[in-house]
Short mmCIF file of C-alpha atoms and ligand atoms in Angstrom, two decimals:
data_model
loop_
_atom_site.label_atom_id
_atom_site.label_comp_id
_atom_site.label_asym_id
_atom_site.label_seq_id
_atom_site.Cartn_x
_atom_site.Cartn_y
_atom_site.Cartn_z
CA MET N 292 0.00 0.00 0.00
CA ARG N 293 1.43 3.34 -1.03
CA TYR N 294 0.17 6.82 -0.22
CA VAL N 295 -0.03 9.87 -2.44
CA SER N 296 -1.07 13.47 -1.94
CA THR N 297 -4.45 14.86 -3.03
CA ARG N 298 -2.48 17.66 -4.74
CA GLY N 299 -0.21 15.32 -6.70
CA GLY N 300 3.13 16.66 -5.46
CA MET N 301 4.42 13.83 -3.25
CA ALA N 302 6.41 10.73 -4.25
CA PRO N 303 4.45 7.60 -3.23
CA ALA N 304 5.24 6.77 0.40
CA THR N 305 4.57 4.00 2.93
CA PHE N 306 2.26 4.12 5.94
CA SER N 307 5.27 4.53 8.25
CA ASP N 308 6.61 7.38 6.07
CA ILE N 309 3.43 9.41 6.50
CA LEU N 310 2.60 8.31 10.07
CA LEU N 311 4.21 11.19 11.95
CA GLY N 312 3.43 13.88 9.39
CA GLY N 313 0.55 16.33 9.06
CA LEU N 314 -0.04 17.89 5.65
CA ALA N 315 1.74 16.39 2.64
CA PRO N 316 4.78 18.46 1.55
CA ASP N 317 2.70 20.01 -1.28
CA GLY N 318 -0.04 21.16 1.13
CA GLY N 319 -2.42 18.32 0.28
CA LEU N 320 -3.67 15.38 2.34
CA THR N 321 -2.30 11.85 2.12
CA VAL N 322 -4.56 9.11 0.74
CA PRO N 323 -4.02 5.48 -0.32
CA GLU N 324 -3.14 5.07 -4.00
CA ALA N 325 -6.12 2.70 -4.14
CA TYR N 326 -8.50 1.57 -1.39
CA PRO N 327 -8.04 -1.99 -0.21
CA THR N 328 -11.11 -4.16 -0.72
CA VAL N 329 -12.85 -6.64 1.52
CA ALA N 330 -14.57 -9.44 -0.39
CA PRO N 331 -17.91 -10.74 0.99
CA ALA N 332 -16.30 -14.02 2.09
CA GLU N 333 -13.60 -12.19 4.02
CA LEU N 334 -16.19 -9.91 5.63
CA ALA N 335 -18.22 -12.97 6.65
CA SER N 336 -15.10 -14.53 8.19
CA TRP N 337 -14.77 -11.50 10.48
CA ARG N 338 -17.96 -12.29 12.39
CA GLY N 339 -16.91 -13.24 15.89
CA LEU N 340 -13.58 -11.43 15.86
CA SER N 341 -12.70 -9.40 18.93
CA TYR N 342 -12.12 -5.66 18.46
CA PRO N 343 -8.30 -5.96 18.45
CA GLU N 344 -8.48 -8.87 15.99
CA LEU N 345 -10.78 -6.93 13.68
CA ALA N 346 -8.60 -3.83 14.00
CA PHE N 347 -5.59 -5.91 13.02
CA ALA N 348 -7.38 -7.43 10.00
CA ILE N 349 -8.31 -3.96 8.72
CA LEU N 350 -5.22 -1.94 9.68
CA GLN N 351 -2.97 -4.60 8.12
CA LYS N 352 -4.38 -3.55 4.77
CA PHE N 353 -3.36 0.07 5.36
CA ALA N 354 -0.12 -0.43 7.30
CA ASP N 355 1.37 -3.31 5.33
CA ASP N 356 4.94 -2.12 5.97
CA ILE N 357 4.65 -2.81 9.72
CA PRO N 358 5.52 -6.46 10.51
CA ALA N 359 2.27 -8.37 11.19
CA ALA N 360 3.34 -9.57 14.64
CA ASP N 361 4.20 -5.99 15.68
CA LEU N 362 0.92 -4.60 14.35
CA ARG N 363 -1.05 -7.31 16.14
CA ALA N 364 0.75 -6.50 19.39
CA LEU N 365 -0.01 -2.79 18.93
CA MET N 366 -3.74 -3.56 18.55
CA ASP N 367 -3.68 -5.84 21.60
CA HIS N 368 -2.01 -3.15 23.69
CA THR N 369 -4.33 -0.39 22.49
CA TYR N 370 -7.83 -1.88 22.54
CA THR N 371 -7.96 -3.17 26.12
CA VAL N 372 -10.69 -3.30 28.74
CA ALA N 373 -8.37 -1.23 30.95
CA ALA N 374 -8.42 1.65 28.44
CA PHE N 375 -12.00 1.33 27.11
CA ARG N 376 -13.85 -0.10 30.14
CA THR N 377 -15.62 -2.72 27.98
CA GLU N 378 -14.63 -5.89 26.13
CA ALA N 379 -16.59 -4.81 23.03
CA ILE N 380 -14.61 -1.50 22.89
CA THR N 381 -17.45 -0.07 20.75
CA PRO N 382 -20.64 -1.67 22.15
CA VAL N 383 -23.94 -1.45 20.27
CA THR N 384 -27.10 -0.62 22.25
CA PRO N 385 -30.70 -0.56 20.97
CA LEU N 386 -32.00 3.01 21.05
CA LEU N 387 -35.35 3.08 19.26
CA ASP N 388 -37.08 0.64 16.93
CA GLY N 389 -34.52 -0.30 14.25
CA VAL N 390 -32.08 2.28 15.59
CA TRP N 391 -28.88 1.50 17.48
CA LEU N 392 -26.29 3.53 19.29
CA LEU N 393 -22.70 2.67 18.39
CA GLY N 394 -20.83 3.53 21.60
CA LEU N 395 -17.52 5.16 20.75
CA SER N 396 -16.99 7.06 23.99
CA ASN N 397 -15.67 4.57 26.51
CA GLY N 398 -12.02 5.58 26.25
CA PRO N 399 -10.16 7.61 28.87
CA THR N 400 -11.55 11.04 27.85
CA LEU N 401 -15.08 9.76 27.21
CA ALA N 402 -15.19 10.83 23.54
CA PHE N 403 -14.74 9.01 20.23
CA LYS N 404 -11.39 10.66 19.44
CA ASP N 405 -9.79 8.27 21.94
CA ILE N 406 -10.35 5.33 19.59
CA ALA N 407 -7.93 6.73 17.02
CA LEU N 408 -5.64 8.68 19.34
CA GLN N 409 -5.01 5.80 21.73
CA LEU N 410 -3.73 3.84 18.74
CA LEU N 411 -1.73 6.82 17.52
CA GLY N 412 0.08 6.96 20.87
CA HIS N 413 1.18 3.35 20.53
CA LEU N 414 2.05 3.74 16.83
CA PHE N 415 4.12 6.89 17.42
CA GLU N 416 6.04 5.27 20.27
CA TYR N 417 6.67 2.19 18.12
CA ALA N 418 7.86 4.24 15.13
CA LEU N 419 10.16 6.41 17.27
CA LEU N 420 11.70 3.35 18.93
CA GLN N 421 12.57 1.95 15.47
CA THR N 422 14.54 5.08 14.61
CA SER N 423 15.67 6.04 18.13
CA GLY N 424 13.95 9.34 17.40
CA HIS N 425 11.92 11.63 19.58
CA LEU N 426 9.02 13.96 19.04
CA ASN N 427 7.72 17.08 20.78
CA ILE N 428 4.02 17.39 20.06
CA LEU N 429 2.74 20.96 20.09
CA GLY N 430 -0.99 21.64 20.03
CA ALA N 431 -3.72 24.08 20.90
CA THR N 432 -7.04 22.98 22.34
CA SER N 433 -10.31 24.37 23.57
CA GLY N 434 -11.05 21.06 25.25
CA ASP N 435 -11.61 17.66 23.67
CA THR N 436 -8.76 17.13 21.22
CA GLY N 437 -6.09 18.22 23.66
CA SER N 438 -7.13 15.92 26.46
CA SER N 439 -7.55 13.00 24.06
CA ALA N 440 -4.02 13.60 22.74
CA GLU N 441 -2.57 13.87 26.23
CA TYR N 442 -4.20 10.63 27.40
CA ALA N 443 -2.86 8.93 24.26
CA MET N 444 0.71 10.16 24.71
CA ARG N 445 1.12 10.07 28.50
CA GLY N 446 4.07 7.94 29.55
CA LYS N 447 5.07 7.16 25.94
CA ARG N 448 8.82 6.88 25.39
CA GLY N 449 10.36 9.45 23.06
CA ILE N 450 7.29 11.70 23.14
CA ARG N 451 6.54 14.94 24.99
CA VAL N 452 3.35 16.95 24.66
CA PHE N 453 3.10 20.75 24.92
CA MET N 454 -0.59 21.63 24.95
CA LEU N 455 -1.77 25.23 24.91
CA SER N 456 -5.24 26.00 26.23
CA PRO N 457 -7.03 29.27 27.08
CA TYR N 458 -6.55 29.95 30.82
CA GLN N 459 -9.79 29.53 32.79
CA LYS N 460 -11.93 29.18 29.64
CA MET N 461 -12.48 25.42 29.42
CA SER N 462 -15.21 23.60 31.33
CA ARG N 463 -14.26 22.43 34.82
CA PHE N 464 -14.46 18.79 33.73
CA GLN N 465 -12.19 19.34 30.72
CA THR N 466 -9.73 21.41 32.73
CA ALA N 467 -9.56 18.74 35.43
CA GLN N 468 -9.12 16.00 32.84
CA MET N 469 -6.06 17.65 31.33
CA PHE N 470 -4.48 19.38 34.29
CA SER N 471 -4.71 16.42 36.68
CA LEU N 472 -2.25 14.43 34.54
CA GLN N 473 0.97 14.11 36.49
CA ASP N 474 3.04 12.37 33.80
CA PRO N 475 6.40 14.10 33.39
CA ASN N 476 6.12 14.03 29.55
CA ILE N 477 2.90 16.11 29.54
CA PHE N 478 3.17 19.91 29.70
CA ASN N 479 -0.05 21.90 30.08
CA ILE N 480 0.38 25.55 29.19
CA ALA N 481 -2.57 27.74 30.20
CA VAL N 482 -2.38 30.87 28.02
CA ARG N 483 -3.77 34.19 29.24
CA GLY N 484 -6.06 34.63 26.21
CA VAL N 485 -8.64 32.83 24.10
CA PHE N 486 -8.42 29.69 21.96
CA ASP N 487 -7.47 31.70 18.84
CA ASP N 488 -4.45 33.11 20.71
CA CYS N 489 -3.35 29.55 21.46
CA GLN N 490 -3.76 28.56 17.84
CA ASP N 491 -1.82 31.64 16.66
CA LEU N 492 1.03 30.74 19.02
CA VAL N 493 1.19 27.20 17.64
CA LYS N 494 1.25 28.59 14.09
CA ALA N 495 3.97 31.09 14.95
CA VAL N 496 6.17 28.40 16.50
CA SER N 497 5.54 25.98 13.61
CA ASN N 498 6.35 28.65 11.02
CA ASP N 499 9.87 28.89 12.44
CA ALA N 500 11.29 26.02 10.35
CA GLU N 501 14.64 26.06 12.11
CA PHE N 502 13.10 25.83 15.58
CA LYS N 503 10.66 23.19 14.37
CA ALA N 504 13.43 20.98 12.98
CA ARG N 505 15.78 21.54 15.90
CA TYR N 506 13.22 20.45 18.49
CA ALA N 507 11.43 17.82 16.34
CA ILE N 508 8.08 19.59 16.70
CA GLY N 509 5.08 17.57 15.51
CA THR N 510 1.28 17.65 15.75
CA VAL N 511 -1.62 15.23 16.13
CA ASN N 512 -4.33 17.07 14.20
CA SER N 513 -7.38 15.50 12.65
CA ILE N 514 -5.86 15.26 9.15
CA ASN N 515 -3.42 12.57 10.29
CA TRP N 516 -4.08 9.57 8.03
CA ALA N 517 -3.61 6.95 10.77
CA ARG N 518 -6.47 8.54 12.71
CA VAL N 519 -8.82 8.12 9.77
CA ALA N 520 -7.65 4.53 9.19
CA ALA N 521 -8.20 3.61 12.86
CA GLN N 522 -11.77 4.93 12.65
CA VAL N 523 -12.62 2.68 9.70
CA VAL N 524 -12.59 -0.28 12.12
CA TYR N 525 -15.68 0.68 14.13
CA TYR N 526 -17.85 1.03 11.03
CA PHE N 527 -17.11 -2.63 10.33
CA LYS N 528 -17.61 -3.53 14.01
CA GLY N 529 -20.99 -1.76 14.07
CA TRP N 530 -22.13 -3.42 10.86
CA LEU N 531 -21.10 -6.87 12.14
CA ALA N 532 -23.00 -6.26 15.39
CA VAL N 533 -26.42 -5.51 13.83
CA THR N 534 -26.52 -7.70 10.71
CA GLU N 535 -27.06 -11.40 10.16
CA ARG N 536 -26.98 -11.56 6.36
CA ASP N 537 -23.62 -10.87 4.74
CA ASP N 538 -25.08 -8.52 2.12
CA GLN N 539 -27.40 -6.64 4.47
CA GLU N 540 -27.21 -2.88 4.16
CA VAL N 541 -27.17 -0.54 7.14
CA SER N 542 -27.06 3.26 7.37
CA PHE N 543 -24.85 5.33 9.68
CA ALA N 544 -25.71 8.72 11.19
CA VAL N 545 -22.61 10.73 12.06
CA PRO N 546 -22.32 14.13 13.78
CA SER N 547 -19.67 15.96 11.78
CA GLY N 548 -17.25 18.84 12.13
CA ASN N 549 -13.92 18.30 10.42
CA PHE N 550 -15.19 15.38 8.29
CA GLY N 551 -12.76 13.01 10.06
CA ASN N 552 -15.18 10.50 11.54
CA ILE N 553 -17.50 10.24 8.53
CA CYS N 554 -14.54 10.16 6.13
CA ALA N 555 -13.69 6.82 7.71
CA GLY N 556 -17.26 5.65 7.07
CA TYR N 557 -16.95 6.63 3.43
CA ILE N 558 -13.71 4.64 3.15
CA ALA N 559 -15.36 1.61 4.79
CA LYS N 560 -18.05 1.82 2.11
CA ARG N 561 -15.44 2.07 -0.65
CA MET N 562 -13.75 -1.03 0.81
CA GLY N 563 -16.95 -2.97 0.28
CA LEU N 564 -18.86 -2.67 3.57
CA PRO N 565 -22.60 -2.77 2.68
CA ILE N 566 -23.47 0.77 3.73
CA ARG N 567 -26.64 2.24 2.30
CA ARG N 568 -26.51 5.81 3.51
CA LEU N 569 -23.92 7.92 5.26
CA ILE N 570 -26.09 10.47 7.04
CA LEU N 571 -24.04 13.55 7.86
CA ALA N 572 -25.28 15.86 10.62
CA THR N 573 -23.91 19.31 11.32
CA ASN N 574 -24.97 21.75 14.00
CA GLU N 575 -25.69 25.42 13.23
CA ASN N 576 -22.23 25.58 11.61
CA ASN N 577 -23.58 23.92 8.48
CA VAL N 578 -20.64 24.12 6.05
CA LEU N 579 -20.92 20.44 5.13
CA ASP N 580 -24.71 20.28 5.03
CA GLU N 581 -24.67 23.22 2.63
CA PHE N 582 -22.23 21.39 0.38
CA PHE N 583 -24.20 18.16 0.18
CA ARG N 584 -27.44 20.03 -0.50
CA THR N 585 -26.15 22.59 -2.99
CA GLY N 586 -22.68 21.61 -4.23
CA VAL N 587 -21.20 24.80 -2.78
CA TYR N 588 -18.35 24.40 -0.28
CA ARG N 589 -18.15 27.75 1.50
CA VAL N 590 -15.78 28.16 4.42
CA ARG N 591 -16.61 30.61 7.21
CA SER N 592 -14.52 33.28 8.87
CA THR N 593 -13.73 32.92 12.58
CA GLU N 594 -16.36 35.58 13.39
CA GLN N 595 -18.99 33.61 11.46
CA VAL N 596 -18.54 30.46 13.53
CA ALA N 597 -21.41 30.13 16.01
CA HIS N 598 -20.70 28.91 19.55
CA THR N 599 -23.17 26.09 20.01
CA SER N 600 -24.14 23.47 22.56
CA SER N 601 -22.32 20.86 20.43
CA PRO N 602 -19.04 22.78 20.59
CA SER N 603 -16.75 20.09 19.12
CA MET N 604 -18.48 20.67 15.78
CA ASP N 605 -18.06 24.46 15.76
CA ILE N 606 -15.83 24.63 12.70
CA SER N 607 -15.16 27.16 9.96
CA LYS N 608 -13.91 24.59 7.44
CA ALA N 609 -13.71 20.80 7.29
CA SER N 610 -10.05 19.79 7.33
CA ASN N 611 -10.50 16.23 6.03
CA PHE N 612 -12.93 17.16 3.25
CA GLU N 613 -10.20 17.33 0.60
CA ARG N 614 -9.79 13.52 0.83
CA PHE N 615 -13.41 13.03 -0.25
CA ILE N 616 -13.34 15.71 -2.93
CA PHE N 617 -10.20 14.12 -4.42
CA ASP N 618 -12.27 11.00 -5.15
CA MET N 619 -15.27 13.00 -6.39
CA VAL N 620 -13.14 14.74 -9.04
CA ASP N 621 -11.84 11.40 -10.35
CA ARG N 622 -8.63 11.76 -8.33
CA ASP N 623 -7.33 14.54 -10.55
CA PRO N 624 -4.86 16.54 -8.40
CA ALA N 625 -4.98 19.48 -10.84
CA VAL N 626 -8.71 19.89 -10.14
CA VAL N 627 -8.12 19.66 -6.37
CA ARG N 628 -5.39 22.30 -6.57
CA ALA N 629 -7.67 24.62 -8.54
CA LEU N 630 -10.57 24.15 -6.12
CA TRP N 631 -8.50 24.92 -3.04
CA ARG N 632 -6.86 27.87 -4.78
CA GLN N 633 -10.36 29.22 -5.17
CA VAL N 634 -11.13 28.53 -1.51
CA ASP N 635 -8.00 30.46 -0.52
CA ALA N 636 -8.79 33.36 -2.84
CA GLN N 637 -12.59 33.57 -2.68
CA GLY N 638 -13.63 31.42 0.27
CA TYR N 639 -15.66 28.86 -1.69
CA PHE N 640 -15.99 26.52 -4.64
CA ASP N 641 -19.12 25.40 -6.44
CA LEU N 642 -19.49 21.95 -8.01
CA SER N 643 -23.24 22.24 -8.68
CA ALA N 644 -22.92 22.80 -12.43
CA THR N 645 -20.23 20.13 -12.94
CA PRO N 646 -20.55 16.38 -13.55
CA TYR N 647 -18.66 15.92 -10.25
CA PHE N 648 -21.78 16.86 -8.29
CA GLN N 649 -23.55 13.87 -9.83
CA THR N 650 -20.74 11.70 -8.41
CA VAL N 651 -21.32 13.33 -5.01
CA ARG N 652 -25.03 12.55 -5.22
CA GLU N 653 -24.24 8.92 -5.98
CA SER N 654 -21.69 8.61 -3.14
CA GLY N 655 -24.24 7.54 -0.52
CA PHE N 656 -24.12 10.78 1.46
CA VAL N 657 -27.19 12.66 2.63
CA SER N 658 -27.08 15.51 5.11
CA GLY N 659 -28.96 17.76 7.47
CA ALA N 660 -28.35 20.40 10.14
CA SER N 661 -29.52 20.35 13.74
CA THR N 662 -30.20 23.29 16.05
CA HIS N 663 -30.03 23.76 19.81
CA GLN N 664 -33.78 23.13 20.04
CA ASN N 665 -33.44 19.96 17.93
CA ARG N 666 -30.72 18.69 20.30
CA MET N 667 -32.82 19.35 23.40
CA ASN N 668 -35.88 17.65 21.88
CA THR N 669 -33.85 14.66 20.69
CA ILE N 670 -32.13 14.17 24.07
CA ARG N 671 -35.59 14.23 25.72
CA ARG N 672 -37.19 11.91 23.19
CA VAL N 673 -34.41 9.32 23.37
CA TYR N 674 -34.44 9.45 27.17
CA GLU N 675 -38.21 9.03 27.34
CA GLU N 676 -38.28 6.13 24.87
CA SER N 677 -35.14 4.25 25.91
CA GLY N 678 -33.93 5.58 29.26
CA ILE N 679 -30.58 6.36 27.64
CA ILE N 680 -29.03 9.81 27.95
CA ILE N 681 -27.11 10.92 24.86
CA ASP N 682 -24.81 13.91 24.60
CA THR N 683 -25.47 16.98 22.46
CA HIS N 684 -23.24 15.92 19.52
CA THR N 685 -24.72 12.45 19.42
CA ALA N 686 -28.15 14.11 19.51
CA ASP N 687 -27.36 16.07 16.34
CA GLY N 688 -26.59 12.75 14.62
CA VAL N 689 -29.71 11.03 15.95
CA LYS N 690 -31.91 13.98 14.92
CA VAL N 691 -30.75 13.98 11.30
CA GLY N 692 -30.50 10.17 11.26
CA LEU N 693 -34.19 9.86 12.16
CA ASP N 694 -35.10 12.34 9.40
CA TYR N 695 -33.58 9.92 6.87
CA ARG N 696 -34.53 6.64 8.52
CA GLU N 697 -35.88 3.90 6.22
CA ALA N 698 -38.09 1.24 7.77
CA SER N 699 -36.21 -1.80 6.49
CA VAL N 700 -32.66 -0.52 6.98
CA PRO N 701 -30.96 -0.72 10.39
CA LEU N 702 -29.69 2.71 11.46
CA LEU N 703 -26.54 3.00 13.55
CA CYS N 704 -26.09 6.36 15.29
CA LEU N 705 -22.54 7.11 16.31
CA GLU N 706 -22.13 8.20 19.93
CA THR N 707 -19.25 10.67 19.90
CA ALA N 708 -19.12 11.67 23.59
CA LEU N 709 -20.67 10.76 26.94
CA PRO N 710 -23.25 13.23 28.31
CA VAL N 711 -21.26 13.86 31.52
CA LYS N 712 -18.96 16.08 29.45
CA PHE N 713 -21.85 18.44 28.70
CA GLU N 714 -23.71 18.49 32.00
CA ASP N 715 -25.31 21.94 31.60
CA SER N 716 -27.03 20.96 28.34
CA ILE N 717 -28.32 17.72 29.83
CA LEU N 718 -29.71 19.63 32.82
CA GLU N 719 -31.43 21.99 30.40
CA ALA N 720 -32.95 19.14 28.36
CA LEU N 721 -33.92 16.75 31.15
CA GLY N 722 -33.87 18.71 34.39
CA ARG N 723 -31.48 16.13 35.81
CA PRO N 724 -27.74 15.65 35.52
CA PRO N 725 -26.19 12.76 33.58
CA GLU N 726 -24.53 9.91 35.43
CA CYS N 727 -20.81 10.09 36.03
CA PRO N 728 -18.96 6.92 35.01
CA ALA N 729 -17.07 5.09 37.77
CA GLY N 730 -13.62 6.51 38.35
CA TYR N 731 -14.50 10.05 37.20
CA GLU N 732 -16.44 11.22 40.28
CA HIS N 733 -13.50 12.93 42.00
CA LEU N 734 -11.69 14.20 38.94
CA GLU N 735 -12.25 17.86 39.77
CA ALA N 736 -10.77 17.43 43.26
CA LEU N 737 -7.44 16.02 42.04
CA PRO N 738 -4.29 18.16 42.23
CA GLN N 739 -3.61 20.05 38.98
CA ARG N 740 -0.31 20.61 37.18
CA PHE N 741 -0.05 23.44 34.66
CA GLU N 742 1.94 26.53 33.75
CA VAL N 743 0.22 29.89 33.21
CA MET N 744 1.88 31.96 30.47
CA ASN N 745 1.31 35.12 28.46
CA PRO N 746 0.55 34.83 24.72
CA ASP N 747 4.20 35.54 23.92
CA VAL N 748 5.86 33.49 21.16
CA ALA N 749 9.39 33.97 22.48
CA ALA N 750 8.39 32.85 25.97
CA ILE N 751 6.59 29.77 24.65
CA LYS N 752 9.61 28.85 22.52
CA ALA N 753 11.93 29.26 25.50
CA TYR N 754 9.65 27.05 27.60
CA ILE N 755 9.64 24.32 24.91
CA ALA N 756 13.43 24.59 24.51
CA ARG N 757 13.87 24.09 28.28
CA HIS N 758 11.59 21.06 28.48
CA ALA N 759 11.89 19.41 25.03
CA GLY N 760 13.03 15.80 24.72
C1 PLP R 6 -14.48 15.91 17.23
C2 PLP R 6 -15.89 15.64 17.61
C3 PLP R 6 -16.91 15.56 16.64
C4 PLP R 6 -16.67 15.83 15.17
O1 PLP R 6 -15.86 14.86 14.56
P1 PLP R 6 -15.17 15.16 13.13
O2 PLP R 6 -14.28 13.99 12.92
O3 PLP R 6 -14.40 16.44 13.35
O4 PLP R 6 -16.23 15.30 12.14
C5 PLP R 6 -18.19 15.24 17.06
N1 PLP R 6 -18.47 15.02 18.35
C6 PLP R 6 -17.52 15.08 19.32
C7 PLP R 6 -17.90 14.86 20.74
C8 PLP R 6 -16.19 15.40 18.98
O5 PLP R 6 -15.26 15.47 19.95
#
């Protein structure tokens, strides 16, 4: 399996070559030269596999340059009951008639990003041990991604994490999650400012090529290919859990921001998984819903991004979208380059009058947007009918999923976080707080370890230089 860039300017590379990188050198995203396929007989043979076994069977197709025994060991060490609190890793629970919840939020930070990032932690450590290298991960977070990255990288040899967050602006739960980590390789930097200041600082440090190379600065953002590949696994796991016939179609409803999660669903479909519809749900920040309805991909400015009660989907653009568009334009990198040139210059592109939009319409995607009121109503309805409390992001997916439900097709709704992370919204919807999973009750009382700093590039660089591996 070799990987190329969506913009055509990268020599074909292996999985290990692209593992630690972010953008391709030409500014594009890395994608497989061709998707691996899973024949019906092979799919049928996967019934009964444990999560780590299934993950190995699928990841082996993408990471064929990692020795099989090593890859198997990585899966066994990642997808454990200790890390995910359940043998199934991604359990399926009946929600409504013909509708299931695919539980993706049982990892250490109680959100679906753990499924990919926990693997990334093990993969990075493995790759760095092979080369005796080290890596200093620099990131900015307003909550979820940062804590998921820290829990993935804590205690990993060769890796240090420098995570910038806005001082006193995250929820108490999120703050406690990150700042209570006592691992010596995790550095929490609380910046006197807002999230955008943190992001600007990361950009400023990363733009200093000499500093970046000297301190082996890396990232773990959502465009990392290994993250997408790891997410393909649970689409297969969900399908296997609710079907009996090997050609039975199911639909998936996915709350979407950066198009990372649902991109993996699209790839699973391309590999041969019988998926009928990929139902994409946005919140009020409806960049992707607009595209699937009209063919216009229009990014928003920072000021245009609404702060919603499903905050992990408050995006101005969808960073993984270029992978999908690459396929829709017949994998012609010249077309991709032209489209993103137009995004950079004019803030949008429009496929509606091109034959490519017909390809989009045939891709299996449908979409919708959900509002605060929709989320509240959906959380209430699901609770009344099933006794299950879902979080606000999951509720966006369920809302739009139900709009597109077909009677004879099982619908799997992806649960992207546990409700305890968004207690205020649950109180508003139900008048009662969500349950706190065992082990998380005293999180906010734990001692916290963090450094408060001004939004000063030189000071941040000096701090990294003092503590880098
Ligand atoms: C990140 C996140 C999403 C959006 O996932 P994308 O891969 O960015 O589309 C949805 N829900 C939760 C809880 C998240 O943390």
